[in-house]
Amino acid sequence: MSAQALGESAAAAFGSWFGGTPDGTWFAPGRVNLIGEHTDYNGGFVLPFAVGSGVAVAASRRDDGMLRLRSSLTGSELVQAPLPGLRPGAVTGWAAYPAGVAWAMADSGLALSGADIAVEADLAPGAGLSSSAALESAVGLALADLSGLAVGRPELARLAQRAENEFVGTPTGIMDQSAALLCSAGHALLLDCLTSASTPVPFDPAAAGLAVLIIDTRTRHAHAHGEYAVRRRESELAAGALGVPTIRQAARPGNDSTQQVLARISDPVLRRRARHVLTEDGRVLRAVQLLTGGRPDAIGPLLTESHASLRDDFEVSWPQADLVVETAIHAGALGGRMMGGGFGGSVVALVPVQDEPIRDAVTAGCLRRGWPEPGYLTVTPSASARRMS
């Protein structure tokens, strides 16, 4: 569904649920992180791009300080909360994401009005396309506009991240929100997570006869959030062993080589975690060089190297992802890797436009193992969040 159609659907739902015509509609996209996994909270580099699918909200201002939320994805149950009483734990479930954005904005000193908000989406939760950041970003734009506030997009990304960290309780980095709010069509976004500096990077796979294929393994891991938190803690311990705030800062210009840096970590597990971060940062920067030089075809091996590092050094892959990557490459993909936090979700692969043999081989491989048939989605670097009407 196009962003415009999704916005129209949200407006129709608003009329059904709240009555009348909304003051406006807003859309925010999901994202694919091309390369740079588990580097964001380590102060490193990431290279995401926005996709065409996302979350649309239709909303109207309220002057009574009440926030009222409904979503078609949850049976349109009404969730409401007064803005003055918002605090972490006050709203749970899916509504914690938009409520958390309102809390973070108000807690930062912004004078918010209340709002009625209807939510529509065509992103599959759990597939690794960051539906939560898309929801946060769309709601943040809507609340700012309805309240007559001028909030810069980098600041809105930080507020949305704070909502997810402190209100929802998920310790994510800032990549997802930045991608939703800062990306541009036909480009990926090089984001330096240490400084928050961002640079658009040309990325037009179709011009090279290629496509980016997302392969949903249909695997969800009940302990993914817990394992993610463990990896964050291990990263902090590795940085501490190196005497720096983040692992990235151990590789500043003029520092020792990667091997010399890693030799300063005695614990073998922490050494592997640091090795992934440092080598992944290098892969991101090499990918940027290739894309800037008009060589999207040459980044495939970097994706595959990233997967091996995530599997062996960071230990966040899962059997279905390993099989999908191996099978896709054998069937003609230029490269691929698991994406997201790990332990379930999707694989991103760089493939020829005619990718049917790859899809067929991957599906057959999964079915032979008794695993669910994967889902497939071709994605294109698209525009960031915006007001639709």
C-alpha positions as a Markdown table, in Angstrom:
| # | Residue | x | y | z |
|---|---|---|---|---|
| 1 | Met | 0.0 | 0.0 | 0.0 |
| 2 | Ser | 1.3 | 3.5 | -0.8 |
| 3 | Ala | 1.9 | 6.0 | 1.9 |
| 4 | Gln | -0.9 | 8.1 | 0.5 |
| 5 | Ala | -3.3 | 5.2 | 0.5 |
| 6 | Leu | -2.3 | 4.3 | 4.0 |
| 7 | Gly | -2.9 | 7.9 | 5.1 |
| 8 | Glu | -6.4 | 7.8 | 3.6 |
| 9 | Ser | -7.1 | 4.5 | 5.4 |
| 10 | Ala | -6.0 | 6.1 | 8.7 |
| 11 | Ala | -8.3 | 9.1 | 8.0 |
| 12 | Ala | -11.3 | 6.8 | 7.3 |
| 13 | Ala | -10.6 | 4.9 | 10.5 |
| 14 | Phe | -10.4 | 8.1 | 12.4 |
| 15 | Gly | -13.8 | 9.1 | 11.2 |
| 16 | Ser | -15.2 | 5.8 | 12.2 |
| 17 | Trp | -13.7 | 5.8 | 15.6 |
| 18 | Phe | -13.7 | 9.4 | 16.7 |
| 19 | Gly | -16.1 | 11.0 | 14.3 |
| 20 | Gly | -15.5 | 13.8 | 11.8 |
| 21 | Thr | -12.4 | 14.6 | 9.7 |
| 22 | Pro | -9.0 | 14.6 | 11.3 |
| 23 | Asp | -6.9 | 17.8 | 11.3 |
| 24 | Gly | -4.2 | 15.9 | 9.3 |
| 25 | Thr | -2.5 | 12.7 | 8.4 |
| 26 | Trp | 1.2 | 11.8 | 8.9 |
| 27 | Phe | 3.3 | 8.9 | 7.6 |
| 28 | Ala | 6.6 | 7.5 | 8.8 |
| 29 | Pro | 8.5 | 4.6 | 7.0 |
| 30 | Gly | 10.0 | 1.5 | 8.3 |
| 31 | Arg | 13.7 | 1.0 | 7.7 |
| 32 | Val | 16.2 | -1.6 | 6.5 |
| 33 | Asn | 19.7 | -1.3 | 8.0 |
| 34 | Leu | 21.9 | -2.2 | 5.0 |
| 35 | Ile | 25.0 | -2.8 | 7.2 |
| 36 | Gly | 26.1 | -1.8 | 10.6 |
| 37 | Glu | 24.5 | -4.1 | 13.2 |
| 38 | His | 24.9 | -3.7 | 16.9 |
| 39 | Thr | 27.1 | -0.8 | 16.3 |
| 40 | Asp | 24.7 | 2.0 | 17.1 |
| 41 | Tyr | 24.7 | 1.7 | 20.9 |
| 42 | Asn | 28.5 | 1.2 | 20.7 |
| 43 | Gly | 29.0 | 4.7 | 19.2 |
| 44 | Gly | 29.7 | 3.3 | 15.8 |
| 45 | Phe | 28.4 | 3.7 | 12.2 |
| 46 | Val | 25.2 | 2.4 | 10.6 |
| 47 | Leu | 23.8 | 2.6 | 7.1 |
| 48 | Pro | 20.0 | 2.3 | 7.0 |
| 49 | Phe | 17.5 | 3.4 | 4.4 |
| 50 | Ala | 13.8 | 4.1 | 4.6 |
| 51 | Val | 11.4 | 1.8 | 2.9 |
| 52 | Gly | 8.0 | 2.5 | 1.2 |
| 53 | Ser | 6.0 | 0.7 | 3.9 |
| 54 | Gly | 5.3 | 2.2 | 7.3 |
| 55 | Val | 2.8 | 3.7 | 9.7 |
| 56 | Ala | 0.2 | 6.4 | 9.1 |
| 57 | Val | -1.6 | 8.3 | 11.8 |
| 58 | Ala | -4.7 | 10.5 | 11.4 |
| 59 | Ala | -5.0 | 12.9 | 14.3 |
| 60 | Ser | -6.9 | 15.9 | 15.6 |
| 61 | Arg | -6.0 | 18.3 | 18.4 |
| 62 | Arg | -7.8 | 18.2 | 21.8 |
| 63 | Asp | -7.7 | 21.0 | 24.3 |
| 64 | Asp | -8.4 | 19.0 | 27.4 |
| 65 | Gly | -4.9 | 17.5 | 27.7 |
| 66 | Met | -6.2 | 14.0 | 26.9 |
| 67 | Leu | -4.4 | 11.5 | 24.6 |
| 68 | Arg | -6.7 | 9.0 | 22.9 |
| 69 | Leu | -5.3 | 6.2 | 20.8 |
| 70 | Arg | -6.8 | 3.5 | 18.5 |
| 71 | Ser | -5.1 | 1.1 | 16.1 |
| 72 | Ser | -6.6 | -1.2 | 13.5 |
| 73 | Leu | -3.9 | -3.7 | 14.3 |
| 74 | Thr | -5.2 | -4.2 | 17.8 |
| 75 | Gly | -8.9 | -4.4 | 17.2 |
| 76 | Ser | -9.4 | -0.6 | 17.6 |
| 77 | Glu | -9.6 | -0.8 | 21.4 |
| 78 | Leu | -9.5 | 2.7 | 22.8 |
| 79 | Val | -6.5 | 3.6 | 25.0 |
| 80 | Gln | -6.6 | 7.0 | 26.7 |
| 81 | Ala | -4.4 | 8.8 | 29.2 |
| 82 | Pro | -4.2 | 12.4 | 30.4 |
| 83 | Leu | -0.9 | 14.0 | 29.4 |
| 84 | Pro | -0.2 | 15.5 | 32.9 |
| 85 | Gly | -0.3 | 11.9 | 34.3 |
| 86 | Leu | 1.9 | 10.2 | 31.8 |
| 87 | Arg | 4.9 | 8.4 | 33.3 |
| 88 | Pro | 6.8 | 5.2 | 32.5 |
| 89 | Gly | 4.5 | 2.3 | 33.3 |
| 90 | Ala | 1.3 | 4.3 | 33.0 |
| 91 | Val | 0.5 | 2.9 | 29.5 |
| 92 | Thr | 1.5 | -0.6 | 28.3 |
| 93 | Gly | 1.3 | -2.7 | 25.1 |
| 94 | Trp | 1.4 | -1.1 | 21.7 |
| 95 | Ala | 0.1 | 2.2 | 23.0 |
| 96 | Ala | 3.2 | 2.7 | 25.1 |
| 97 | Tyr | 5.1 | 3.8 | 22.0 |
| 98 | Pro | 2.9 | 6.8 | 21.0 |
| 99 | Ala | 2.2 | 7.6 | 24.7 |
| 100 | Gly | 5.9 | 7.4 | 25.4 |
| 101 | Val | 6.6 | 10.0 | 22.6 |
| 102 | Ala | 4.1 | 12.3 | 24.2 |
| 103 | Trp | 5.7 | 11.8 | 27.6 |
| 104 | Ala | 9.2 | 12.5 | 26.3 |
| 105 | Met | 8.1 | 15.6 | 24.4 |
| 106 | Ala | 6.3 | 17.0 | 27.4 |
| 107 | Asp | 9.0 | 16.1 | 29.8 |
| 108 | Ser | 11.5 | 18.0 | 27.7 |
| 109 | Gly | 9.5 | 21.1 | 28.2 |
| 110 | Leu | 7.4 | 21.2 | 25.0 |
| 111 | Ala | 3.8 | 22.4 | 25.5 |
| 112 | Leu | 1.7 | 19.7 | 24.0 |
| 113 | Ser | -2.0 | 19.7 | 23.4 |
| 114 | Gly | -4.0 | 16.6 | 23.7 |
| 115 | Ala | -4.9 | 14.5 | 20.6 |
| 116 | Asp | -7.1 | 11.9 | 19.1 |
| 117 | Ile | -4.9 | 9.5 | 17.1 |
| 118 | Ala | -5.9 | 6.7 | 14.7 |
| 119 | Val | -3.1 | 4.3 | 13.6 |
| 120 | Glu | -2.8 | 2.3 | 10.4 |
| 121 | Ala | 0.2 | 0.3 | 9.3 |
| 122 | Asp | 1.5 | -2.0 | 6.6 |
| 123 | Leu | 4.6 | -3.1 | 8.4 |
| 124 | Ala | 4.8 | -6.6 | 10.0 |
| 125 | Pro | 5.8 | -6.3 | 13.6 |
| 126 | Gly | 8.8 | -8.5 | 14.4 |
| 127 | Ala | 10.1 | -8.7 | 10.9 |
| 128 | Gly | 13.0 | -6.4 | 11.6 |
| 129 | Leu | 11.7 | -3.3 | 9.7 |
| 130 | Ser | 11.3 | -1.2 | 12.9 |
| 131 | Ser | 7.5 | -0.7 | 13.0 |
| 132 | Ser | 7.9 | 0.8 | 16.5 |
| 133 | Ala | 10.2 | 3.6 | 15.4 |
| 134 | Ala | 7.9 | 4.4 | 12.5 |
| 135 | Leu | 5.0 | 4.7 | 14.9 |
| 136 | Glu | 6.9 | 6.9 | 17.3 |
| 137 | Ser | 8.1 | 9.1 | 14.4 |
| 138 | Ala | 4.6 | 9.5 | 12.9 |
| 139 | Val | 3.1 | 10.4 | 16.2 |
| 140 | Gly | 5.9 | 12.7 | 17.1 |
| 141 | Leu | 5.4 | 14.7 | 13.9 |
| 142 | Ala | 1.6 | 14.8 | 14.4 |
| 143 | Leu | 1.9 | 16.0 | 18.0 |
| 144 | Ala | 4.4 | 18.7 | 17.1 |
| 145 | Asp | 2.2 | 20.0 | 14.3 |
| 146 | Leu | -1.0 | 19.8 | 16.3 |
| 147 | Ser | 0.6 | 21.7 | 19.1 |
| 148 | Gly | 2.2 | 24.3 | 16.8 |
| 149 | Leu | 5.7 | 23.3 | 17.8 |
| 150 | Ala | 8.8 | 23.6 | 15.7 |
| 151 | Val | 10.9 | 20.5 | 16.6 |
| 152 | Gly | 14.0 | 19.7 | 14.6 |
| 153 | Arg | 14.1 | 16.2 | 13.2 |
| 154 | Pro | 17.3 | 15.2 | 15.0 |
| 155 | Glu | 15.8 | 16.3 | 18.2 |
| 156 | Leu | 12.5 | 14.5 | 17.5 |
| 157 | Ala | 14.6 | 11.3 | 16.8 |
| 158 | Arg | 16.3 | 11.7 | 20.2 |
| 159 | Leu | 12.9 | 12.2 | 22.0 |
| 160 | Ala | 11.5 | 9.1 | 20.2 |
| 161 | Gln | 14.5 | 7.1 | 21.3 |
| 162 | Arg | 14.1 | 8.3 | 24.8 |
| 163 | Ala | 10.4 | 7.2 | 24.7 |
| 164 | Glu | 11.5 | 3.7 | 23.7 |
| 165 | Asn | 14.3 | 3.5 | 26.2 |
| 166 | Glu | 12.7 | 4.9 | 29.3 |
| 167 | Phe | 8.9 | 4.7 | 28.7 |
| 168 | Val | 8.7 | 1.4 | 26.9 |
| 169 | Gly | 11.8 | -0.1 | 28.5 |
| 170 | Thr | 13.6 | -1.3 | 25.3 |
| 171 | Pro | 17.3 | -0.3 | 25.3 |
| 172 | Thr | 17.6 | 0.6 | 21.6 |
| 173 | Gly | 20.0 | 3.0 | 19.9 |
| 174 | Ile | 19.0 | 6.0 | 17.9 |
| 175 | Met | 19.4 | 4.4 | 14.4 |
| 176 | Asp | 15.7 | 3.4 | 13.8 |
| 177 | Gln | 14.2 | 6.8 | 14.7 |
| 178 | Ser | 16.9 | 8.7 | 12.7 |
| 179 | Ala | 16.3 | 6.5 | 9.7 |
| 180 | Ala | 12.5 | 7.2 | 9.8 |
| 181 | Leu | 13.0 | 10.9 | 10.2 |
| 182 | Leu | 16.2 | 11.7 | 8.2 |
| 183 | Cys | 16.4 | 9.4 | 5.2 |
| 184 | Ser | 15.8 | 10.5 | 1.6 |
| 185 | Ala | 14.6 | 8.7 | -1.5 |
| 186 | Gly | 17.3 | 7.0 | -3.5 |
| 187 | His | 19.8 | 7.2 | -0.6 |
| 188 | Ala | 21.0 | 5.4 | 2.4 |
| 189 | Leu | 21.9 | 7.3 | 5.5 |
| 190 | Leu | 25.4 | 7.1 | 7.0 |
| 191 | Leu | 24.8 | 7.8 | 10.7 |
| 192 | Asp | 27.6 | 8.4 | 13.1 |
| 193 | Cys | 26.0 | 7.2 | 16.4 |
| 194 | Leu | 28.7 | 8.8 | 18.5 |
| 195 | Thr | 28.2 | 12.4 | 17.2 |
| 196 | Ser | 24.7 | 12.0 | 15.6 |
| 197 | Ala | 26.2 | 13.4 | 12.3 |
| 198 | Ser | 24.4 | 12.1 | 9.3 |
| 199 | Thr | 25.2 | 12.0 | 5.6 |
| 200 | Pro | 23.1 | 10.9 | 2.7 |
| 201 | Val | 24.8 | 8.2 | 0.5 |
| 202 | Pro | 23.5 | 7.4 | -3.0 |
| 203 | Phe | 22.0 | 4.0 | -3.2 |
| 204 | Asp | 20.1 | 3.0 | -6.4 |
| 205 | Pro | 20.3 | -0.8 | -6.7 |
| 206 | Ala | 17.8 | -0.9 | -9.5 |
| 207 | Ala | 20.1 | 1.2 | -11.8 |
| 208 | Ala | 22.6 | -1.6 | -11.4 |
| 209 | Gly | 20.0 | -4.3 | -12.2 |
| 210 | Leu | 19.8 | -5.2 | -8.5 |
| 211 | Ala | 17.3 | -5.3 | -5.7 |
| 212 | Val | 17.3 | -5.5 | -1.9 |
| 213 | Leu | 15.3 | -8.5 | -0.8 |
| 214 | Ile | 14.0 | -8.9 | 2.8 |
| 215 | Ile | 13.5 | -12.6 | 3.7 |
| 216 | Asp | 11.4 | -13.0 | 6.8 |
| 217 | Thr | 12.4 | -16.3 | 8.4 |
| 218 | Arg | 9.1 | -16.3 | 10.4 |
| 219 | Thr | 11.2 | -17.0 | 13.5 |
| 220 | Arg | 10.5 | -15.2 | 16.7 |
| 221 | His | 12.6 | -15.7 | 19.8 |
| 222 | Ala | 10.9 | -15.3 | 23.2 |
| 223 | His | 14.1 | -14.2 | 24.8 |
| 224 | Ala | 15.4 | -11.8 | 22.1 |
| 225 | His | 15.0 | -8.7 | 24.3 |
| 226 | Gly | 16.8 | -10.3 | 27.1 |
| 227 | Glu | 19.7 | -11.5 | 24.9 |
| 228 | Tyr | 19.8 | -8.0 | 23.4 |
| 229 | Ala | 20.3 | -6.5 | 26.8 |
| 230 | Val | 23.0 | -9.0 | 27.5 |
| 231 | Arg | 24.9 | -7.9 | 24.4 |
| 232 | Arg | 24.6 | -4.3 | 25.4 |
| 233 | Arg | 26.0 | -5.1 | 28.8 |
| 234 | Glu | 28.9 | -7.1 | 27.3 |
| 235 | Ser | 29.6 | -4.2 | 25.0 |
| 236 | Glu | 29.8 | -1.9 | 28.0 |
| 237 | Leu | 32.2 | -4.3 | 29.8 |
| 238 | Ala | 34.3 | -4.5 | 26.7 |
| 239 | Ala | 34.5 | -0.7 | 26.4 |
| 240 | Gly | 35.4 | -0.6 | 30.1 |
| 241 | Ala | 38.2 | -3.0 | 29.5 |
| 242 | Leu | 39.5 | -0.8 | 26.8 |
| 243 | Gly | 39.2 | 2.3 | 29.0 |
| 244 | Val | 36.8 | 4.2 | 26.7 |
| 245 | Pro | 33.1 | 5.1 | 26.9 |
| 246 | Thr | 32.2 | 3.1 | 23.8 |
| 247 | Ile | 34.0 | 0.5 | 21.8 |
| 248 | Arg | 34.1 | 2.8 | 18.7 |
| 249 | Gln | 36.3 | 5.2 | 20.6 |
| 250 | Ala | 39.0 | 2.6 | 21.0 |
| 251 | Ala | 39.6 | 2.9 | 17.2 |
| 252 | Arg | 40.1 | 6.7 | 16.8 |
| 253 | Pro | 42.7 | 7.8 | 14.3 |
| 254 | Gly | 46.2 | 7.4 | 15.6 |
| 255 | Asn | 45.2 | 4.5 | 17.9 |
| 256 | Asp | 46.6 | 1.0 | 17.7 |
| 257 | Ser | 45.5 | -1.4 | 15.0 |
| 258 | Thr | 42.4 | -3.5 | 15.7 |
| 259 | Gln | 44.5 | -6.5 | 16.7 |
| 260 | Gln | 46.4 | -4.4 | 19.2 |
| 261 | Val | 43.2 | -3.0 | 20.6 |
| 262 | Leu | 41.7 | -6.4 | 21.0 |
| 263 | Ala | 44.8 | -7.7 | 22.7 |
| 264 | Arg | 44.0 | -5.4 | 25.6 |
| 265 | Ile | 40.9 | -7.4 | 26.4 |
| 266 | Ser | 41.6 | -10.6 | 28.4 |
| 267 | Asp | 38.1 | -12.1 | 28.4 |
| 268 | Pro | 37.6 | -14.0 | 25.1 |
| 269 | Val | 33.9 | -13.4 | 25.0 |
| 270 | Leu | 34.3 | -9.6 | 25.4 |
| 271 | Arg | 37.1 | -9.7 | 22.9 |
| 272 | Arg | 34.8 | -11.2 | 20.3 |
| 273 | Arg | 32.1 | -8.7 | 21.0 |
| 274 | Ala | 34.6 | -5.8 | 20.5 |
| 275 | Arg | 36.0 | -7.4 | 17.4 |
| 276 | His | 32.6 | -7.5 | 15.8 |
| 277 | Val | 31.9 | -3.8 | 16.5 |
| 278 | Leu | 35.3 | -2.6 | 15.3 |
| 279 | Thr | 35.3 | -4.7 | 12.1 |
| 280 | Glu | 31.6 | -3.9 | 11.4 |
| 281 | Asp | 32.4 | -0.2 | 11.5 |
| 282 | Gly | 35.1 | -0.8 | 8.9 |
| 283 | Arg | 32.6 | -2.6 | 6.7 |
| 284 | Val | 30.1 | 0.2 | 6.9 |
| 285 | Leu | 32.7 | 2.8 | 5.8 |
| 286 | Arg | 33.9 | 0.6 | 3.0 |
| 287 | Ala | 30.3 | 0.2 | 1.8 |
| 288 | Val | 29.9 | 4.0 | 1.8 |
| 289 | Gln | 33.0 | 4.3 | -0.3 |
| 290 | Leu | 31.7 | 1.8 | -2.8 |
| 291 | Leu | 28.2 | 3.3 | -3.0 |
| 292 | Thr | 29.6 | 6.8 | -3.4 |
| 293 | Gly | 31.7 | 5.4 | -6.2 |
| 294 | Gly | 28.6 | 4.0 | -8.0 |
| 295 | Arg | 29.4 | 0.3 | -7.1 |
| 296 | Pro | 26.4 | -1.1 | -5.3 |
| 297 | Asp | 27.2 | -4.5 | -6.8 |
| 298 | Ala | 30.5 | -4.6 | -4.8 |
| 299 | Ile | 28.9 | -4.4 | -1.4 |
| 300 | Gly | 27.5 | -7.9 | -1.4 |
| 301 | Pro | 30.6 | -9.6 | 0.1 |
| 302 | Leu | 30.6 | -7.0 | 2.9 |
| 303 | Leu | 27.0 | -8.1 | 3.8 |
| 304 | Thr | 28.2 | -11.7 | 4.0 |
| 305 | Glu | 31.2 | -10.8 | 6.1 |
| 306 | Ser | 28.8 | -8.9 | 8.4 |
| 307 | His | 26.7 | -12.0 | 8.8 |
| 308 | Ala | 29.7 | -14.2 | 9.7 |
| 309 | Ser | 30.8 | -11.7 | 12.3 |
| 310 | Leu | 27.3 | -11.4 | 13.8 |
| 311 | Arg | 27.1 | -15.2 | 13.9 |
| 312 | Asp | 30.5 | -16.0 | 15.2 |
| 313 | Asp | 31.7 | -12.9 | 17.2 |
| 314 | Phe | 28.5 | -11.3 | 18.4 |
| 315 | Glu | 26.6 | -14.6 | 18.5 |
| 316 | Val | 23.2 | -13.2 | 17.7 |
| 317 | Ser | 22.3 | -15.2 | 14.6 |
| 318 | Trp | 19.9 | -18.2 | 14.5 |
| 319 | Pro | 19.8 | -21.4 | 12.4 |
| 320 | Gln | 17.1 | -20.2 | 9.9 |
| 321 | Ala | 19.1 | -17.0 | 9.1 |
| 322 | Asp | 22.3 | -19.0 | 8.6 |
| 323 | Leu | 20.6 | -21.3 | 6.2 |
| 324 | Val | 18.8 | -18.5 | 4.3 |
| 325 | Val | 22.1 | -16.5 | 3.8 |
| 326 | Glu | 24.0 | -19.6 | 2.6 |
| 327 | Thr | 21.2 | -20.8 | 0.3 |
| 328 | Ala | 20.6 | -17.3 | -1.2 |
| 329 | Ile | 24.2 | -16.8 | -2.0 |
| 330 | His | 24.5 | -20.3 | -3.6 |
| 331 | Ala | 21.4 | -19.5 | -5.7 |
| 332 | Gly | 22.8 | -16.2 | -7.0 |
| 333 | Ala | 22.6 | -13.5 | -4.4 |
| 334 | Leu | 25.6 | -11.1 | -4.3 |
| 335 | Gly | 25.5 | -11.2 | -0.5 |
| 336 | Gly | 23.3 | -11.3 | 2.6 |
| 337 | Arg | 23.2 | -11.1 | 6.3 |
| 338 | Met | 20.8 | -11.3 | 9.3 |
| 339 | Met | 19.5 | -7.9 | 10.4 |
| 340 | Gly | 18.1 | -6.5 | 13.6 |
| 341 | Gly | 18.8 | -7.5 | 17.2 |
| 342 | Gly | 19.1 | -11.2 | 16.3 |
| 343 | Phe | 17.6 | -14.6 | 17.5 |
| 344 | Gly | 14.8 | -14.2 | 15.0 |
| 345 | Gly | 13.4 | -12.0 | 12.3 |
| 346 | Ser | 14.7 | -11.3 | 8.8 |
| 347 | Val | 17.7 | -11.5 | 6.4 |
| 348 | Val | 18.6 | -8.7 | 4.0 |
| 349 | Ala | 20.1 | -9.9 | 0.7 |
| 350 | Leu | 21.4 | -8.0 | -2.4 |
| 351 | Val | 20.0 | -9.9 | -5.4 |
| 352 | Pro | 19.5 | -9.6 | -9.1 |
| 353 | Val | 16.2 | -8.0 | -10.1 |
| 354 | Gln | 15.1 | -11.4 | -11.4 |
| 355 | Asp | 15.3 | -13.2 | -8.1 |
| 356 | Glu | 12.8 | -16.0 | -8.5 |
| 357 | Pro | 15.5 | -18.7 | -8.4 |
| 358 | Ile | 16.8 | -17.3 | -5.1 |
| 359 | Arg | 13.3 | -17.3 | -3.6 |
| 360 | Asp | 12.6 | -20.8 | -4.8 |
| 361 | Ala | 15.9 | -22.2 | -3.4 |
| 362 | Val | 15.4 | -20.5 | 0.0 |
| 363 | Thr | 11.8 | -21.7 | 0.3 |
| 364 | Ala | 12.8 | -25.2 | -0.6 |
| 365 | Gly | 15.7 | -25.2 | 1.9 |
| 366 | Cys | 13.5 | -24.1 | 4.7 |
| 367 | Leu | 10.7 | -26.5 | 4.0 |
| 368 | Arg | 13.1 | -29.4 | 3.8 |
| 369 | Arg | 14.1 | -28.6 | 7.4 |
| 370 | Gly | 10.4 | -28.5 | 8.5 |
| 371 | Trp | 10.6 | -24.7 | 9.0 |
| 372 | Pro | 7.9 | -22.2 | 8.0 |
| 373 | Glu | 7.9 | -20.9 | 4.4 |
| 374 | Pro | 9.7 | -17.5 | 4.5 |
| 375 | Gly | 8.1 | -14.3 | 3.5 |
| 376 | Tyr | 9.6 | -12.0 | 0.9 |
| 377 | Leu | 9.6 | -8.3 | 0.4 |
| 378 | Thr | 11.5 | -6.2 | -2.1 |
| 379 | Val | 12.3 | -2.8 | -0.7 |
| 380 | Thr | 13.5 | 0.5 | -2.3 |
| 381 | Pro | 15.3 | 3.4 | -0.7 |
| 382 | Ser | 12.5 | 5.8 | 0.0 |
| 383 | Ala | 11.6 | 9.2 | 1.6 |
| 384 | Ser | 11.5 | 9.9 | 5.3 |
| 385 | Ala | 8.5 | 10.7 | 7.5 |
| 386 | Arg | 6.2 | 13.5 | 6.4 |
| 387 | Arg | 2.8 | 15.1 | 6.7 |
| 388 | Met | 0.4 | 13.7 | 4.1 |
| 389 | Ser | -2.6 | 16.1 | 4.5 |
